[in-house]
């Protein structure tokens, strides 16, 4: 699948999910977050919206029943990581957000390695009938993690939710 199409599918999927899971958040805020536009965060109500969006992204579950070599799941990994990092930057001085991060309730978005590890292990699921394609998808996840890892001996153990099987 063309990367431009996958990026659009990922953004639109998350946009619809966030609009349903965070109905109080302005749709323009969700669009700005997912499409990379600047986000202003001056008001207290906006902080509540930002926390709500982060919580939803932290808990989202995404399943690709025909994952192939992982183009869609890797696209979602990148978009989730980018969006949660942006929200983390906006919420860095928010006491409620900091309390949830420090207690371990939410992953620290400033730690890219832990953030991607959390997303891979808790949010992304998929299967494909082609065993080789699933292996390639897992390798692509490892490469995404390797981009964030300071040295190869610190690579985390990942449990992938990508399996070989027939979704039908």
C-alpha atoms as a PDB file:
ATOM      1  CA  UNK A   1       0.000   0.000   0.000  1.00  0.00           C
ATOM      2  CA  UNK A   2       1.249   3.454  -0.868  1.00  0.00           C
ATOM      3  CA  UNK A   3       2.678   5.244   2.223  1.00  0.00           C
ATOM      4  CA  UNK A   4       0.644   8.391   1.508  1.00  0.00           C
ATOM      5  CA  UNK A   5      -2.566   6.363   1.510  1.00  0.00           C
ATOM      6  CA  UNK A   6      -1.574   4.534   4.691  1.00  0.00           C
ATOM      7  CA  UNK A   7      -0.799   7.812   6.451  1.00  0.00           C
ATOM      8  CA  UNK A   8      -4.220   9.167   5.515  1.00  0.00           C
ATOM      9  CA  UNK A   9      -5.939   5.931   6.630  1.00  0.00           C
ATOM     10  CA  UNK A  10      -4.129   6.073   9.971  1.00  0.00           C
ATOM     11  CA  UNK A  11      -5.004   9.716  10.563  1.00  0.00           C
ATOM     12  CA  UNK A  12      -8.651   9.293   9.603  1.00  0.00           C
ATOM     13  CA  UNK A  13      -9.010   6.140  11.715  1.00  0.00           C
ATOM     14  CA  UNK A  14      -7.592   7.870  14.786  1.00  0.00           C
ATOM     15  CA  UNK A  15      -9.585  11.029  14.101  1.00  0.00           C
ATOM     16  CA  UNK A  16     -12.853   9.081  14.124  1.00  0.00           C
ATOM     17  CA  UNK A  17     -11.800   7.127  17.204  1.00  0.00           C
ATOM     18  CA  UNK A  18     -10.876  10.274  19.146  1.00  0.00           C
ATOM     19  CA  UNK A  19     -14.071  12.073  18.139  1.00  0.00           C
ATOM     20  CA  UNK A  20     -16.086   9.150  19.549  1.00  0.00           C
ATOM     21  CA  UNK A  21     -13.997   8.540  22.671  1.00  0.00           C
ATOM     22  CA  UNK A  22     -13.524  12.242  23.539  1.00  0.00           C
ATOM     23  CA  UNK A  23     -16.776  13.913  22.444  1.00  0.00           C
ATOM     24  CA  UNK A  24     -16.080  16.963  24.630  1.00  0.00           C
ATOM     25  CA  UNK A  25     -12.802  17.719  22.792  1.00  0.00           C
ATOM     26  CA  UNK A  26     -13.202  20.135  19.892  1.00  0.00           C
ATOM     27  CA  UNK A  27     -12.948  18.446  16.527  1.00  0.00           C
ATOM     28  CA  UNK A  28     -10.533  21.152  15.422  1.00  0.00           C
ATOM     29  CA  UNK A  29      -8.173  20.211  18.279  1.00  0.00           C
ATOM     30  CA  UNK A  30      -8.231  16.562  17.211  1.00  0.00           C
ATOM     31  CA  UNK A  31      -7.568  17.504  13.582  1.00  0.00           C
ATOM     32  CA  UNK A  32      -4.717  19.824  14.593  1.00  0.00           C
ATOM     33  CA  UNK A  33      -3.168  17.051  16.675  1.00  0.00           C
ATOM     34  CA  UNK A  34      -3.335  14.379  13.989  1.00  0.00           C
ATOM     35  CA  UNK A  35      -2.467  16.537  11.002  1.00  0.00           C
ATOM     36  CA  UNK A  36       0.465  18.330  12.643  1.00  0.00           C
ATOM     37  CA  UNK A  37      -0.986  21.823  12.934  1.00  0.00           C
ATOM     38  CA  UNK A  38       0.063  24.065  15.858  1.00  0.00           C
ATOM     39  CA  UNK A  39      -1.932  23.564  19.043  1.00  0.00           C
ATOM     40  CA  UNK A  40      -2.557  26.360  21.506  1.00  0.00           C
ATOM     41  CA  UNK A  41      -3.073  25.220  25.072  1.00  0.00           C
ATOM     42  CA  UNK A  42      -3.756  28.263  27.178  1.00  0.00           C
ATOM     43  CA  UNK A  43      -7.098  27.508  28.828  1.00  0.00           C
ATOM     44  CA  UNK A  44      -7.759  25.082  31.679  1.00  0.00           C
ATOM     45  CA  UNK A  45     -10.558  23.387  29.741  1.00  0.00           C
ATOM     46  CA  UNK A  46      -8.110  22.783  26.909  1.00  0.00           C
ATOM     47  CA  UNK A  47      -5.816  20.996  29.417  1.00  0.00           C
ATOM     48  CA  UNK A  48      -8.719  18.673  30.274  1.00  0.00           C
ATOM     49  CA  UNK A  49      -9.231  17.979  26.575  1.00  0.00           C
ATOM     50  CA  UNK A  50      -5.514  17.299  26.062  1.00  0.00           C
ATOM     51  CA  UNK A  51      -5.440  14.889  29.023  1.00  0.00           C
ATOM     52  CA  UNK A  52      -8.548  13.152  27.709  1.00  0.00           C
ATOM     53  CA  UNK A  53      -6.983  12.750  24.261  1.00  0.00           C
ATOM     54  CA  UNK A  54      -3.736  11.411  25.742  1.00  0.00           C
ATOM     55  CA  UNK A  55      -5.655   8.914  27.874  1.00  0.00           C
ATOM     56  CA  UNK A  56      -7.616   7.683  24.871  1.00  0.00           C
ATOM     57  CA  UNK A  57      -4.475   7.285  22.769  1.00  0.00           C
ATOM     58  CA  UNK A  58      -2.750   5.528  25.661  1.00  0.00           C
ATOM     59  CA  UNK A  59      -5.538   2.937  25.821  1.00  0.00           C
ATOM     60  CA  UNK A  60      -6.461   2.582  22.127  1.00  0.00           C
ATOM     61  CA  UNK A  61      -6.562  -0.912  20.590  1.00  0.00           C
ATOM     62  CA  UNK A  62      -6.005  -1.218  16.848  1.00  0.00           C
ATOM     63  CA  UNK A  63      -6.405  -4.428  14.878  1.00  0.00           C
ATOM     64  CA  UNK A  64      -5.390  -5.072  11.293  1.00  0.00           C
ATOM     65  CA  UNK A  65      -6.939  -8.403  10.191  1.00  0.00           C
ATOM     66  CA  UNK A  66      -4.780  -8.503   7.052  1.00  0.00           C
ATOM     67  CA  UNK A  67      -1.557  -6.953   8.349  1.00  0.00           C
ATOM     68  CA  UNK A  68       0.693  -8.194   5.570  1.00  0.00           C
ATOM     69  CA  UNK A  69       4.182  -6.787   6.064  1.00  0.00           C
ATOM     70  CA  UNK A  70       2.910  -4.274   8.609  1.00  0.00           C
ATOM     71  CA  UNK A  71       2.517  -1.087   6.623  1.00  0.00           C
ATOM     72  CA  UNK A  72      -0.653  -0.044   8.469  1.00  0.00           C
ATOM     73  CA  UNK A  73       0.471  -1.115  11.980  1.00  0.00           C
ATOM     74  CA  UNK A  74       3.842   0.620  11.552  1.00  0.00           C
ATOM     75  CA  UNK A  75       2.056   3.725  10.271  1.00  0.00           C
ATOM     76  CA  UNK A  76      -0.168   3.659  13.343  1.00  0.00           C
ATOM     77  CA  UNK A  77       2.870   3.191  15.588  1.00  0.00           C
ATOM     78  CA  UNK A  78       4.469   6.292  14.115  1.00  0.00           C
ATOM     79  CA  UNK A  79       1.283   8.381  14.298  1.00  0.00           C
ATOM     80  CA  UNK A  80       0.460   7.299  17.855  1.00  0.00           C
ATOM     81  CA  UNK A  81       4.014   7.966  18.997  1.00  0.00           C
ATOM     82  CA  UNK A  82       4.096  11.382  17.347  1.00  0.00           C
ATOM     83  CA  UNK A  83       0.655  12.394  18.646  1.00  0.00           C
ATOM     84  CA  UNK A  84       1.321  11.241  22.205  1.00  0.00           C
ATOM     85  CA  UNK A  85       4.686  13.020  22.210  1.00  0.00           C
ATOM     86  CA  UNK A  86       3.031  16.255  21.040  1.00  0.00           C
ATOM     87  CA  UNK A  87       0.405  15.962  23.755  1.00  0.00           C
ATOM     88  CA  UNK A  88       3.101  15.243  26.319  1.00  0.00           C
ATOM     89  CA  UNK A  89       4.928  18.439  25.373  1.00  0.00           C
ATOM     90  CA  UNK A  90       1.718  20.418  25.867  1.00  0.00           C
ATOM     91  CA  UNK A  91       0.946  18.733  29.186  1.00  0.00           C
ATOM     92  CA  UNK A  92       4.446  18.817  30.677  1.00  0.00           C
ATOM     93  CA  UNK A  93       3.502  21.284  33.417  1.00  0.00           C
ATOM     94  CA  UNK A  94       0.039  19.847  34.099  1.00  0.00           C
ATOM     95  CA  UNK A  95      -0.064  18.368  37.644  1.00  0.00           C
ATOM     96  CA  UNK A  96      -2.726  15.732  36.861  1.00  0.00           C
ATOM     97  CA  UNK A  97      -0.815  14.533  33.820  1.00  0.00           C
ATOM     98  CA  UNK A  98       2.503  14.453  35.696  1.00  0.00           C
ATOM     99  CA  UNK A  99       0.900  12.505  38.555  1.00  0.00           C
ATOM    100  CA  UNK A 100      -0.413   9.838  36.176  1.00  0.00           C
ATOM    101  CA  UNK A 101       2.962   9.551  34.458  1.00  0.00           C
ATOM    102  CA  UNK A 102       4.969   9.415  37.691  1.00  0.00           C
ATOM    103  CA  UNK A 103       2.622   6.781  39.150  1.00  0.00           C
ATOM    104  CA  UNK A 104       3.076   4.584  36.082  1.00  0.00           C
ATOM    105  CA  UNK A 105      -0.570   4.869  35.091  1.00  0.00           C
ATOM    106  CA  UNK A 106       0.512   6.461  31.806  1.00  0.00           C
ATOM    107  CA  UNK A 107       3.778   6.028  29.940  1.00  0.00           C
ATOM    108  CA  UNK A 108       6.107   9.031  29.818  1.00  0.00           C
ATOM    109  CA  UNK A 109       5.783  10.486  26.298  1.00  0.00           C
ATOM    110  CA  UNK A 110       9.213  12.112  26.518  1.00  0.00           C
ATOM    111  CA  UNK A 111      10.826   8.649  26.564  1.00  0.00           C
ATOM    112  CA  UNK A 112      10.449   7.618  22.908  1.00  0.00           C
ATOM    113  CA  UNK A 113      11.735   4.088  23.498  1.00  0.00           C
ATOM    114  CA  UNK A 114       9.251   3.336  26.288  1.00  0.00           C
ATOM    115  CA  UNK A 115       6.449   5.039  24.381  1.00  0.00           C
ATOM    116  CA  UNK A 116       6.936   2.928  21.256  1.00  0.00           C
ATOM    117  CA  UNK A 117       7.368  -0.214  23.365  1.00  0.00           C
ATOM    118  CA  UNK A 118       4.061   0.532  25.117  1.00  0.00           C
ATOM    119  CA  UNK A 119       2.268   1.111  21.813  1.00  0.00           C
ATOM    120  CA  UNK A 120       3.607  -2.097  20.234  1.00  0.00           C
ATOM    121  CA  UNK A 121       2.814  -4.259  23.251  1.00  0.00           C
ATOM    122  CA  UNK A 122      -0.561  -2.758  24.216  1.00  0.00           C
ATOM    123  CA  UNK A 123      -2.195  -1.088  21.241  1.00  0.00           C
ATOM    124  CA  UNK A 124      -1.343  -2.849  17.976  1.00  0.00           C
ATOM    125  CA  UNK A 125      -2.764  -6.206  16.948  1.00  0.00           C
ATOM    126  CA  UNK A 126      -2.913  -8.018  13.657  1.00  0.00           C
ATOM    127  CA  UNK A 127      -2.686 -11.220  11.737  1.00  0.00           C
ATOM    128  CA  UNK A 128      -1.960 -12.441   8.258  1.00  0.00           C
ATOM    129  CA  UNK A 129      -2.063 -15.833   6.586  1.00  0.00           C
ATOM    130  CA  UNK A 130       1.454 -15.351   5.193  1.00  0.00           C
ATOM    131  CA  UNK A 131       4.010 -16.367   7.840  1.00  0.00           C
ATOM    132  CA  UNK A 132       6.809 -14.505   6.032  1.00  0.00           C
ATOM    133  CA  UNK A 133       4.776 -11.299   5.924  1.00  0.00           C
ATOM    134  CA  UNK A 134       4.192 -11.484   9.693  1.00  0.00           C
ATOM    135  CA  UNK A 135       7.926 -11.947  10.262  1.00  0.00           C
ATOM    136  CA  UNK A 136       8.641  -8.884   8.139  1.00  0.00           C
ATOM    137  CA  UNK A 137       6.042  -6.867  10.098  1.00  0.00           C
ATOM    138  CA  UNK A 138       7.723  -7.884  13.372  1.00  0.00           C
ATOM    139  CA  UNK A 139      11.102  -6.917  11.935  1.00  0.00           C
ATOM    140  CA  UNK A 140       9.701  -3.515  10.973  1.00  0.00           C
ATOM    141  CA  UNK A 141       8.573  -3.027  14.575  1.00  0.00           C
ATOM    142  CA  UNK A 142      12.079  -3.934  15.774  1.00  0.00           C
ATOM    143  CA  UNK A 143      13.551  -1.395  13.374  1.00  0.00           C
ATOM    144  CA  UNK A 144      11.231   1.291  14.738  1.00  0.00           C
ATOM    145  CA  UNK A 145      12.412   0.445  18.260  1.00  0.00           C
ATOM    146  CA  UNK A 146      16.049   0.382  17.172  1.00  0.00           C
ATOM    147  CA  UNK A 147      15.710   3.979  15.964  1.00  0.00           C
ATOM    148  CA  UNK A 148      15.065   5.006  19.577  1.00  0.00           C
ATOM    149  CA  UNK A 149      17.457   2.661  21.367  1.00  0.00           C
ATOM    150  CA  UNK A 150      20.759   4.217  22.499  1.00  0.00           C
ATOM    151  CA  UNK A 151      22.642   0.923  22.155  1.00  0.00           C
ATOM    152  CA  UNK A 152      21.722  -2.563  20.870  1.00  0.00           C
ATOM    153  CA  UNK A 153      22.388  -4.201  24.243  1.00  0.00           C
ATOM    154  CA  UNK A 154      19.523  -2.158  25.723  1.00  0.00           C
ATOM    155  CA  UNK A 155      16.900  -3.491  23.307  1.00  0.00           C
ATOM    156  CA  UNK A 156      13.722  -4.354  25.207  1.00  0.00           C
ATOM    157  CA  UNK A 157      12.026  -7.706  24.995  1.00  0.00           C
ATOM    158  CA  UNK A 158       8.879  -7.190  22.960  1.00  0.00           C
ATOM    159  CA  UNK A 159       5.841  -9.388  22.811  1.00  0.00           C
ATOM    160  CA  UNK A 160       4.184  -8.794  19.499  1.00  0.00           C
ATOM    161  CA  UNK A 161       0.488  -9.168  18.956  1.00  0.00           C
ATOM    162  CA  UNK A 162       1.067  -9.978  15.309  1.00  0.00           C
ATOM    163  CA  UNK A 163       0.246 -13.580  14.535  1.00  0.00           C
ATOM    164  CA  UNK A 164       0.037 -15.901  11.566  1.00  0.00           C
ATOM    165  CA  UNK A 165      -3.553 -16.904  10.972  1.00  0.00           C
ATOM    166  CA  UNK A 166      -6.704 -16.386   8.956  1.00  0.00           C
ATOM    167  CA  UNK A 167      -8.812 -13.535  10.300  1.00  0.00           C
ATOM    168  CA  UNK A 168     -11.861 -14.830   8.493  1.00  0.00           C
END
